[in-house]
PDB file of C-alpha atoms in Angstrom:
ATOM      1  CA  MET H   1       3.949 -54.347  13.494  1.00  0.00           C
ATOM      2  CA  ASP H   2       5.038 -56.173  16.485  1.00  0.00           C
ATOM      3  CA  LEU H   3       8.810 -56.154  17.274  1.00  0.00           C
ATOM      4  CA  ARG H   4      10.262 -59.318  19.097  1.00  0.00           C
ATOM      5  CA  THR H   5      13.201 -58.191  21.534  1.00  0.00           C
ATOM      6  CA  ILE H   6      16.564 -60.269  21.019  1.00  0.00           C
ATOM      7  CA  SER H   7      18.238 -58.207  23.188  1.00  0.00           C
ATOM      8  CA  GLU H   8      18.732 -54.499  24.989  1.00  0.00           C
ATOM      9  CA  SER H   9      21.591 -53.114  27.158  1.00  0.00           C
ATOM     10  CA  ARG H  10      22.261 -49.681  28.515  1.00  0.00           C
ATOM     11  CA  CYS H  11      24.542 -47.507  26.550  1.00  0.00           C
ATOM     12  CA  PHE H  12      25.666 -44.043  26.786  1.00  0.00           C
ATOM     13  CA  GLY H  13      22.374 -43.532  29.000  1.00  0.00           C
ATOM     14  CA  GLY H  14      20.190 -44.773  26.292  1.00  0.00           C
ATOM     15  CA  VAL H  15      19.254 -48.665  25.306  1.00  0.00           C
ATOM     16  CA  GLN H  16      21.060 -50.305  22.593  1.00  0.00           C
ATOM     17  CA  GLY H  17      18.566 -53.009  21.417  1.00  0.00           C
ATOM     18  CA  THR H  18      18.182 -55.673  18.697  1.00  0.00           C
ATOM     19  CA  TYR H  19      15.008 -57.132  17.235  1.00  0.00           C
ATOM     20  CA  SER H  20      13.075 -58.762  14.548  1.00  0.00           C
ATOM     21  CA  HIS H  21      10.032 -58.825  13.050  1.00  0.00           C
ATOM     22  CA  ALA H  22       8.057 -60.672  10.071  1.00  0.00           C
ATOM     23  CA  SER H  23       8.567 -58.500   7.290  1.00  0.00           C
ATOM     24  CA  THR H  24       5.634 -57.928   4.803  1.00  0.00           C
ATOM     25  CA  SER H  25       8.261 -56.488   2.165  1.00  0.00           C
ATOM     26  CA  THR H  26      10.478 -59.351   2.187  1.00  0.00           C
ATOM     27  CA  GLY H  27       8.053 -62.305   3.514  1.00  0.00           C
ATOM     28  CA  THR H  28      10.919 -63.385   5.694  1.00  0.00           C
ATOM     29  CA  GLU H  29      12.018 -62.563   9.368  1.00  0.00           C
ATOM     30  CA  MET H  30      14.066 -59.358   9.537  1.00  0.00           C
ATOM     31  CA  ARG H  31      16.492 -57.987  12.220  1.00  0.00           C
ATOM     32  CA  LEU H  32      17.504 -54.592  12.859  1.00  0.00           C
ATOM     33  CA  SER H  33      19.271 -52.921  15.518  1.00  0.00           C
ATOM     34  CA  VAL H  34      18.219 -49.512  17.601  1.00  0.00           C
ATOM     35  CA  PHE H  35      19.594 -47.303  19.357  1.00  0.00           C
ATOM     36  CA  VAL H  36      17.434 -44.796  21.550  1.00  0.00           C
ATOM     37  CA  PRO H  37      19.419 -42.234  23.410  1.00  0.00           C
ATOM     38  CA  GLU H  38      18.105 -41.145  27.224  1.00  0.00           C
ATOM     39  CA  GLN H  39      16.437 -37.829  25.498  1.00  0.00           C
ATOM     40  CA  GLY H  40      13.928 -40.915  24.185  1.00  0.00           C
ATOM     41  CA  ARG H  41      12.339 -41.365  27.400  1.00  0.00           C
ATOM     42  CA  SER H  42      10.775 -37.896  27.449  1.00  0.00           C
ATOM     43  CA  ARG H  43      10.370 -36.536  24.140  1.00  0.00           C
ATOM     44  CA  ALA H  44      10.131 -37.433  20.594  1.00  0.00           C
ATOM     45  CA  LEU H  45      13.459 -37.454  18.637  1.00  0.00           C
ATOM     46  CA  PRO H  46      14.850 -37.431  14.818  1.00  0.00           C
ATOM     47  CA  ALA H  47      16.122 -40.897  13.619  1.00  0.00           C
ATOM     48  CA  VAL H  48      18.778 -41.700  11.306  1.00  0.00           C
ATOM     49  CA  ILE H  49      18.967 -44.957   9.472  1.00  0.00           C
ATOM     50  CA  PHE H  50      22.447 -46.612   8.548  1.00  0.00           C
ATOM     51  CA  LEU H  51      22.594 -48.747   5.619  1.00  0.00           C
ATOM     52  CA  SER H  52      25.338 -51.361   5.647  1.00  0.00           C
ATOM     53  CA  GLY H  53      27.716 -53.108   2.988  1.00  0.00           C
ATOM     54  CA  LEU H  54      28.344 -56.032   1.015  1.00  0.00           C
ATOM     55  CA  SER H  55      28.298 -59.076   3.580  1.00  0.00           C
ATOM     56  CA  CYS H  56      27.298 -57.138   6.707  1.00  0.00           C
ATOM     57  CA  THR H  57      24.535 -57.604   8.994  1.00  0.00           C
ATOM     58  CA  GLU H  58      23.082 -55.110  11.301  1.00  0.00           C
ATOM     59  CA  GLU H  59      25.718 -55.840  13.858  1.00  0.00           C
ATOM     60  CA  ASN H  60      28.885 -54.353  11.896  1.00  0.00           C
ATOM     61  CA  PHE H  61      27.558 -50.890  12.450  1.00  0.00           C
ATOM     62  CA  THR H  62      25.953 -51.155  15.648  1.00  0.00           C
ATOM     63  CA  VAL H  63      29.102 -52.853  17.135  1.00  0.00           C
ATOM     64  CA  LYS H  64      32.288 -51.186  15.045  1.00  0.00           C
ATOM     65  CA  ALA H  65      31.355 -47.827  14.023  1.00  0.00           C
ATOM     66  CA  GLY H  66      31.150 -46.208  17.674  1.00  0.00           C
ATOM     67  CA  ALA H  67      28.259 -43.857  16.715  1.00  0.00           C
ATOM     68  CA  GLN H  68      26.019 -44.292  20.090  1.00  0.00           C
ATOM     69  CA  ARG H  69      28.327 -41.849  21.621  1.00  0.00           C
ATOM     70  CA  TYR H  70      27.668 -39.163  19.010  1.00  0.00           C
ATOM     71  CA  ALA H  71      23.617 -39.862  18.979  1.00  0.00           C
ATOM     72  CA  ALA H  72      23.689 -39.672  22.632  1.00  0.00           C
ATOM     73  CA  GLU H  73      25.232 -36.454  22.476  1.00  0.00           C
ATOM     74  CA  LEU H  74      23.019 -35.381  19.600  1.00  0.00           C
ATOM     75  CA  GLY H  75      19.692 -36.752  20.510  1.00  0.00           C
ATOM     76  CA  LEU H  76      19.345 -39.340  17.451  1.00  0.00           C
ATOM     77  CA  ILE H  77      17.544 -42.423  17.106  1.00  0.00           C
ATOM     78  CA  LEU H  78      20.222 -44.825  15.429  1.00  0.00           C
ATOM     79  CA  VAL H  79      18.490 -47.630  13.027  1.00  0.00           C
ATOM     80  CA  ALA H  80      20.192 -50.429  11.239  1.00  0.00           C
ATOM     81  CA  PRO H  81      18.688 -52.944   9.447  1.00  0.00           C
ATOM     82  CA  ASP H  82      20.072 -56.296   7.918  1.00  0.00           C
ATOM     83  CA  THR H  83      21.443 -56.049   4.393  1.00  0.00           C
ATOM     84  CA  SER H  84      19.071 -58.459   2.840  1.00  0.00           C
ATOM     85  CA  PRO H  85      16.307 -61.406   3.520  1.00  0.00           C
ATOM     86  CA  ARG H  86      17.940 -64.525   4.657  1.00  0.00           C
ATOM     87  CA  GLY H  87      16.884 -67.982   5.437  1.00  0.00           C
ATOM     88  CA  PRO H  88      16.617 -71.337   4.341  1.00  0.00           C
ATOM     89  CA  GLY H  89      13.947 -70.773   1.788  1.00  0.00           C
ATOM     90  CA  VAL H  90      15.425 -67.390   0.310  1.00  0.00           C
ATOM     91  CA  ALA H  91      17.684 -67.516  -2.704  1.00  0.00           C
ATOM     92  CA  ASP H  92      21.454 -67.008  -2.186  1.00  0.00           C
ATOM     93  CA  ASP H  93      24.831 -67.252  -4.355  1.00  0.00           C
ATOM     94  CA  PRO H  94      28.275 -68.541  -3.312  1.00  0.00           C
ATOM     95  CA  ALA H  95      29.502 -65.451  -3.962  1.00  0.00           C
ATOM     96  CA  TYR H  96      29.668 -62.644  -1.347  1.00  0.00           C
ATOM     97  CA  ASP H  97      28.474 -59.712  -3.779  1.00  0.00           C
ATOM     98  CA  LEU H  98      25.098 -61.615  -4.856  1.00  0.00           C
ATOM     99  CA  GLY H  99      22.308 -63.375  -2.568  1.00  0.00           C
ATOM    100  CA  GLN H 100      21.905 -63.017   1.592  1.00  0.00           C
ATOM    101  CA  GLY H 101      23.944 -60.177   2.474  1.00  0.00           C
ATOM    102  CA  ALA H 102      23.932 -58.575  -0.571  1.00  0.00           C
ATOM    103  CA  GLY H 103      20.433 -57.217  -1.104  1.00  0.00           C
ATOM    104  CA  PHE H 104      21.609 -53.785  -3.167  1.00  0.00           C
ATOM    105  CA  TYR H 105      18.427 -52.414  -1.777  1.00  0.00           C
ATOM    106  CA  VAL H 106      16.272 -52.986  -5.090  1.00  0.00           C
ATOM    107  CA  ASP H 107      13.010 -54.629  -5.813  1.00  0.00           C
ATOM    108  CA  ALA H 108      14.186 -57.271  -7.755  1.00  0.00           C
ATOM    109  CA  THR H 109      11.966 -58.408 -10.537  1.00  0.00           C
ATOM    110  CA  GLU H 110      13.902 -61.965 -11.633  1.00  0.00           C
ATOM    111  CA  SER H 111      13.678 -65.325 -10.553  1.00  0.00           C
ATOM    112  CA  PRO H 112      14.869 -66.548  -8.043  1.00  0.00           C
ATOM    113  CA  TRP H 113      15.269 -63.278  -6.388  1.00  0.00           C
ATOM    114  CA  GLU H 114      11.999 -61.668  -6.816  1.00  0.00           C
ATOM    115  CA  PRO H 115       9.755 -63.629  -4.080  1.00  0.00           C
ATOM    116  CA  HIS H 116      11.817 -62.017  -1.137  1.00  0.00           C
ATOM    117  CA  PHE H 117      14.834 -59.710  -2.561  1.00  0.00           C
ATOM    118  CA  ARG H 118      12.598 -56.404  -2.108  1.00  0.00           C
ATOM    119  CA  MET H 119      14.989 -54.407   0.361  1.00  0.00           C
ATOM    120  CA  TYR H 120      13.874 -51.116  -1.364  1.00  0.00           C
ATOM    121  CA  SER H 121      10.232 -51.331  -0.314  1.00  0.00           C
ATOM    122  CA  TYR H 122      11.574 -52.429   2.869  1.00  0.00           C
ATOM    123  CA  VAL H 123      14.069 -49.536   3.458  1.00  0.00           C
ATOM    124  CA  ALA H 124      11.701 -46.846   1.930  1.00  0.00           C
ATOM    125  CA  THR H 125       8.240 -47.703   3.075  1.00  0.00           C
ATOM    126  CA  GLU H 126       7.939 -50.547   5.603  1.00  0.00           C
ATOM    127  CA  LEU H 127      11.201 -49.557   7.738  1.00  0.00           C
ATOM    128  CA  PRO H 128      10.097 -45.875   8.411  1.00  0.00           C
ATOM    129  CA  GLY H 129       6.541 -47.198   9.668  1.00  0.00           C
ATOM    130  CA  LEU H 130       7.954 -49.676  12.053  1.00  0.00           C
ATOM    131  CA  ILE H 131      10.219 -46.996  13.755  1.00  0.00           C
ATOM    132  CA  ALA H 132       7.555 -44.299  13.899  1.00  0.00           C
ATOM    133  CA  GLY H 133       5.157 -47.392  15.197  1.00  0.00           C
ATOM    134  CA  ASN H 134       7.408 -48.724  17.924  1.00  0.00           C
ATOM    135  CA  PHE H 135       9.903 -46.177  19.116  1.00  0.00           C
ATOM    136  CA  PRO H 136       9.648 -42.423  19.850  1.00  0.00           C
ATOM    137  CA  LEU H 137      10.338 -40.960  16.186  1.00  0.00           C
ATOM    138  CA  ARG H 138       9.405 -36.972  15.704  1.00  0.00           C
ATOM    139  CA  ALA H 139       7.167 -37.091  12.797  1.00  0.00           C
ATOM    140  CA  GLY H 140       8.507 -35.894   9.659  1.00  0.00           C
ATOM    141  CA  ALA H 141      12.473 -36.007  11.405  1.00  0.00           C
ATOM    142  CA  LEU H 142      13.945 -39.257   9.371  1.00  0.00           C
ATOM    143  CA  GLY H 143      17.407 -39.276   7.764  1.00  0.00           C
ATOM    144  CA  ILE H 144      19.371 -41.784   5.940  1.00  0.00           C
ATOM    145  CA  MET H 145      22.923 -42.727   4.991  1.00  0.00           C
ATOM    146  CA  GLY H 146      25.195 -46.110   4.707  1.00  0.00           C
ATOM    147  CA  HIS H 147      28.483 -47.184   3.816  1.00  0.00           C
ATOM    148  CA  SER H 148      29.742 -48.967   0.510  1.00  0.00           C
ATOM    149  CA  MET H 149      26.535 -50.578  -0.733  1.00  0.00           C
ATOM    150  CA  GLY H 150      24.692 -48.956   1.847  1.00  0.00           C
ATOM    151  CA  GLY H 151      25.566 -45.914   0.477  1.00  0.00           C
ATOM    152  CA  HIS H 152      24.352 -46.471  -2.415  1.00  0.00           C
ATOM    153  CA  GLY H 153      21.209 -47.612  -1.164  1.00  0.00           C
ATOM    154  CA  ALA H 154      21.358 -44.331   0.982  1.00  0.00           C
ATOM    155  CA  LEU H 155      21.518 -42.174  -1.922  1.00  0.00           C
ATOM    156  CA  VAL H 156      18.718 -43.843  -4.152  1.00  0.00           C
ATOM    157  CA  ALA H 157      16.617 -43.884  -1.300  1.00  0.00           C
ATOM    158  CA  GLY H 158      17.289 -40.096  -0.375  1.00  0.00           C
ATOM    159  CA  LEU H 159      16.523 -38.750  -3.946  1.00  0.00           C
ATOM    160  CA  ARG H 160      13.379 -40.902  -4.266  1.00  0.00           C
ATOM    161  CA  GLU H 161      11.913 -40.720  -1.074  1.00  0.00           C
ATOM    162  CA  GLN H 162      12.282 -37.151  -0.256  1.00  0.00           C
ATOM    163  CA  ALA H 163       8.933 -36.681   1.683  1.00  0.00           C
ATOM    164  CA  THR H 164      10.411 -39.547   3.955  1.00  0.00           C
ATOM    165  CA  PHE H 165      13.962 -38.538   4.189  1.00  0.00           C
ATOM    166  CA  GLY H 166      14.833 -35.379   5.428  1.00  0.00           C
ATOM    167  CA  SER H 167      18.556 -35.867   5.404  1.00  0.00           C
ATOM    168  CA  VAL H 168      21.150 -37.808   3.172  1.00  0.00           C
ATOM    169  CA  SER H 169      24.808 -38.838   3.124  1.00  0.00           C
ATOM    170  CA  ALA H 170      27.138 -42.029   2.446  1.00  0.00           C
ATOM    171  CA  LEU H 171      30.552 -43.337   3.223  1.00  0.00           C
ATOM    172  CA  ALA H 172      32.641 -44.798   0.306  1.00  0.00           C
ATOM    173  CA  PRO H 173      29.220 -45.184  -1.671  1.00  0.00           C
ATOM    174  CA  ILE H 174      29.180 -47.427  -4.762  1.00  0.00           C
ATOM    175  CA  ALA H 175      27.938 -44.043  -6.574  1.00  0.00           C
ATOM    176  CA  THR H 176      27.176 -45.208 -10.325  1.00  0.00           C
ATOM    177  CA  PRO H 177      26.451 -48.857  -9.689  1.00  0.00           C
ATOM    178  CA  SER H 178      25.454 -49.357 -13.538  1.00  0.00           C
ATOM    179  CA  GLN H 179      28.770 -48.531 -14.738  1.00  0.00           C
ATOM    180  CA  VAL H 180      30.843 -50.601 -12.335  1.00  0.00           C
ATOM    181  CA  PRO H 181      31.229 -54.530 -11.649  1.00  0.00           C
ATOM    182  CA  TRP H 182      29.418 -54.891  -8.227  1.00  0.00           C
ATOM    183  CA  GLY H 183      26.532 -52.955  -9.526  1.00  0.00           C
ATOM    184  CA  ILE H 184      26.420 -54.704 -13.027  1.00  0.00           C
ATOM    185  CA  LYS H 185      26.357 -58.165 -11.557  1.00  0.00           C
ATOM    186  CA  ALA H 186      23.809 -57.596  -8.971  1.00  0.00           C
ATOM    187  CA  PHE H 187      21.364 -55.458 -11.184  1.00  0.00           C
ATOM    188  CA  SER H 188      21.841 -57.985 -14.111  1.00  0.00           C
ATOM    189  CA  ALA H 189      20.769 -60.641 -11.619  1.00  0.00           C
ATOM    190  CA  TYR H 190      18.166 -59.051  -9.582  1.00  0.00           C
ATOM    191  CA  LEU H 191      16.688 -56.669 -12.301  1.00  0.00           C
ATOM    192  CA  GLY H 192      17.655 -58.355 -15.885  1.00  0.00           C
ATOM    193  CA  PRO H 193      19.642 -57.342 -18.628  1.00  0.00           C
ATOM    194  CA  GLU H 194      18.290 -54.218 -19.574  1.00  0.00           C
ATOM    195  CA  ALA H 195      20.196 -51.672 -18.504  1.00  0.00           C
ATOM    196  CA  GLN H 196      17.483 -48.633 -18.764  1.00  0.00           C
ATOM    197  CA  ARG H 197      15.641 -50.764 -15.779  1.00  0.00           C
ATOM    198  CA  TRP H 198      18.525 -50.360 -13.426  1.00  0.00           C
ATOM    199  CA  ARG H 199      18.424 -46.355 -13.514  1.00  0.00           C
ATOM    200  CA  PRO H 200      15.651 -46.318 -10.612  1.00  0.00           C
ATOM    201  CA  TYR H 201      18.329 -47.580  -8.424  1.00  0.00           C
ATOM    202  CA  ASP H 202      21.235 -45.911  -9.831  1.00  0.00           C
ATOM    203  CA  ALA H 203      22.214 -42.292  -7.899  1.00  0.00           C
ATOM    204  CA  THR H 204      24.003 -40.896 -10.758  1.00  0.00           C
ATOM    205  CA  ALA H 205      21.658 -41.957 -13.427  1.00  0.00           C
ATOM    206  CA  LEU H 206      18.586 -40.251 -10.932  1.00  0.00           C
ATOM    207  CA  VAL H 207      20.571 -37.029 -10.825  1.00  0.00           C
ATOM    208  CA  GLU H 208      20.991 -37.190 -14.563  1.00  0.00           C
ATOM    209  CA  ASP H 209      17.577 -37.707 -15.057  1.00  0.00           C
ATOM    210  CA  GLY H 210      16.667 -34.410 -13.123  1.00  0.00           C
ATOM    211  CA  LEU H 211      15.804 -35.856  -9.553  1.00  0.00           C
ATOM    212  CA  THR H 212      17.530 -33.600  -7.061  1.00  0.00           C
ATOM    213  CA  ARG H 213      17.267 -32.681  -3.554  1.00  0.00           C
ATOM    214  CA  LYS H 214      17.289 -28.772  -2.153  1.00  0.00           C
ATOM    215  CA  ASP H 215      19.425 -29.482   0.932  1.00  0.00           C
ATOM    216  CA  PRO H 216      23.306 -30.840   0.586  1.00  0.00           C
ATOM    217  CA  ILE H 217      24.172 -34.419   0.401  1.00  0.00           C
ATOM    218  CA  ARG H 218      27.315 -35.301   2.326  1.00  0.00           C
ATOM    219  CA  VAL H 219      29.911 -38.347   0.880  1.00  0.00           C
ATOM    220  CA  ASP H 220      33.015 -38.855   2.404  1.00  0.00           C
ATOM    221  CA  GLN H 221      35.838 -41.319   0.655  1.00  0.00           C
ATOM    222  CA  GLY H 222      38.991 -42.676   1.694  1.00  0.00           C
ATOM    223  CA  GLU H 223      41.814 -41.994  -0.826  1.00  0.00           C
ATOM    224  CA  ALA H 224      43.438 -45.264   0.004  1.00  0.00           C
ATOM    225  CA  ASP H 225      40.424 -47.416  -0.566  1.00  0.00           C
ATOM    226  CA  LYS H 226      41.389 -50.299  -2.968  1.00  0.00           C
ATOM    227  CA  PHE H 227      37.495 -50.318  -4.457  1.00  0.00           C
ATOM    228  CA  LEU H 228      37.617 -46.105  -5.287  1.00  0.00           C
ATOM    229  CA  GLY H 229      38.370 -46.401  -9.129  1.00  0.00           C
ATOM    230  CA  GLU H 230      36.825 -49.633 -10.039  1.00  0.00           C
ATOM    231  CA  GLN H 231      33.720 -49.633  -8.026  1.00  0.00           C
ATOM    232  CA  LEU H 232      32.709 -46.580  -6.302  1.00  0.00           C
ATOM    233  CA  ARG H 233      33.612 -43.556  -8.528  1.00  0.00           C
ATOM    234  CA  PRO H 234      32.229 -40.665  -6.494  1.00  0.00           C
ATOM    235  CA  GLU H 235      33.595 -38.305  -8.845  1.00  0.00           C
ATOM    236  CA  VAL H 236      31.190 -39.420 -11.549  1.00  0.00           C
ATOM    237  CA  PHE H 237      28.534 -38.737  -8.858  1.00  0.00           C
ATOM    238  CA  ALA H 238      29.859 -35.453  -8.165  1.00  0.00           C
ATOM    239  CA  ALA H 239      30.240 -34.228 -11.903  1.00  0.00           C
ATOM    240  CA  ALA H 240      26.447 -35.463 -12.207  1.00  0.00           C
ATOM    241  CA  CYS H 241      25.579 -33.173  -9.392  1.00  0.00           C
ATOM    242  CA  GLU H 242      27.544 -30.080 -10.529  1.00  0.00           C
ATOM    243  CA  ARG H 243      25.711 -30.553 -13.606  1.00  0.00           C
ATOM    244  CA  ALA H 244      22.232 -30.709 -12.197  1.00  0.00           C
ATOM    245  CA  GLY H 245      22.586 -28.377  -9.472  1.00  0.00           C
ATOM    246  CA  GLN H 246      22.369 -30.496  -6.923  1.00  0.00           C
ATOM    247  CA  PRO H 247      24.060 -29.358  -3.823  1.00  0.00           C
ATOM    248  CA  VAL H 248      26.937 -32.105  -2.903  1.00  0.00           C
ATOM    249  CA  THR H 249      30.124 -32.127  -0.810  1.00  0.00           C
ATOM    250  CA  VAL H 250      32.752 -34.844  -1.387  1.00  0.00           C
ATOM    251  CA  HIS H 251      35.327 -34.886   1.434  1.00  0.00           C
ATOM    252  CA  ARG H 252      38.264 -37.019   0.372  1.00  0.00           C
ATOM    253  CA  HIS H 253      40.675 -38.354   2.920  1.00  0.00           C
ATOM    254  CA  ALA H 254      44.499 -39.462   2.309  1.00  0.00           C
ATOM    255  CA  GLY H 255      45.551 -43.001   4.263  1.00  0.00           C
ATOM    256  CA  TYR H 256      41.945 -43.993   4.657  1.00  0.00           C
ATOM    257  CA  ASP H 257      40.595 -47.341   3.068  1.00  0.00           C
ATOM    258  CA  HIS H 258      37.469 -48.909   2.967  1.00  0.00           C
ATOM    259  CA  GLY H 259      36.884 -50.652   6.380  1.00  0.00           C
ATOM    260  CA  TYR H 260      34.923 -49.684   9.560  1.00  0.00           C
ATOM    261  CA  PHE H 261      37.857 -47.655  11.280  1.00  0.00           C
ATOM    262  CA  PHE H 262      37.287 -45.143   8.210  1.00  0.00           C
ATOM    263  CA  VAL H 263      33.241 -45.091   9.113  1.00  0.00           C
ATOM    264  CA  ALA H 264      34.270 -44.357  12.894  1.00  0.00           C
ATOM    265  CA  THR H 265      36.305 -42.046  12.252  1.00  0.00           C
ATOM    266  CA  LEU H 266      33.513 -40.298  10.207  1.00  0.00           C
ATOM    267  CA  VAL H 267      30.417 -41.443  11.629  1.00  0.00           C
ATOM    268  CA  GLY H 268      30.164 -38.360  14.081  1.00  0.00           C
ATOM    269  CA  GLU H 269      30.661 -35.452  11.123  1.00  0.00           C
ATOM    270  CA  HIS H 270      27.675 -37.163   9.279  1.00  0.00           C
ATOM    271  CA  LEU H 271      25.394 -37.826  12.342  1.00  0.00           C
ATOM    272  CA  ARG H 272      25.939 -33.930  12.976  1.00  0.00           C
ATOM    273  CA  HIS H 273      24.862 -33.176   9.289  1.00  0.00           C
ATOM    274  CA  HIS H 274      21.864 -35.303   9.768  1.00  0.00           C
ATOM    275  CA  ALA H 275      20.929 -33.502  13.394  1.00  0.00           C
ATOM    276  CA  GLU H 276      21.377 -30.184  12.092  1.00  0.00           C
ATOM    277  CA  LEU H 277      19.403 -31.146   8.501  1.00  0.00           C
ATOM    278  CA  LEU H 278      16.522 -32.908  10.514  1.00  0.00           C
ATOM    279  CA  ALA H 279      16.238 -29.800  13.091  1.00  0.00           C
ATOM    280  CA  ARG H 280      14.430 -27.887  10.360  1.00  0.00           C
ATOM    281  CA  ARG H 281      11.839 -30.628   9.917  1.00  0.00           C
TER     282      ARG H 281
END
């Protein structure tokens, strides 16, 4: 699959690039950023996909998280896709939490979203193949992480696609979307009103239904996050994991909110988590 180079810059000895391609999943042009550390010149490396949150593009994580320094030290490729299909022919909504910029990493089944909003297939199938075909990815060494809506997407894909993703983590994830306003609104629009159809895209529901991993999942949450009680609810996910025997660590951090300063503070710990698990594959 061909990539069009938008920009490439030297960064911590490696290359930080922004690219686009024609997506078979969404039927649109999709953008992504990729950082390849210097080690990638001579050998294949593990990679980590980062899924961003509501209203974000591939640029937020790339510019704000400061992750390239850690990836260069650890020898990790970093991949950050956009959060939804975009363009004049793509359905949208005036609200920030639905439509373009808010794909919720599901494959929509409802009009007008169904033709293009197939972000689950994009992340779970198309993107891993794109990375393997264009960058020095070590076979079988791919992790997934995300923030907020992206944390939801990472948990779901990590639970459902265990043959593809060898490590999973999330920062302030929407951990039980079927039970919170953001998720109920998005799932109702994209998947229809039947709550049973939402369960494949709810990490807590997946664990409750018996889908678990052997390796630990890492979650970090700021205690000053204004969305914690109403929209995120990581304690519900943690309780489901405990009942199901899913190894999970939920680290709570006093004083931290939902923004990218929180992400930047913890991104190094998350990338070390992935590097350790992916080294075993």
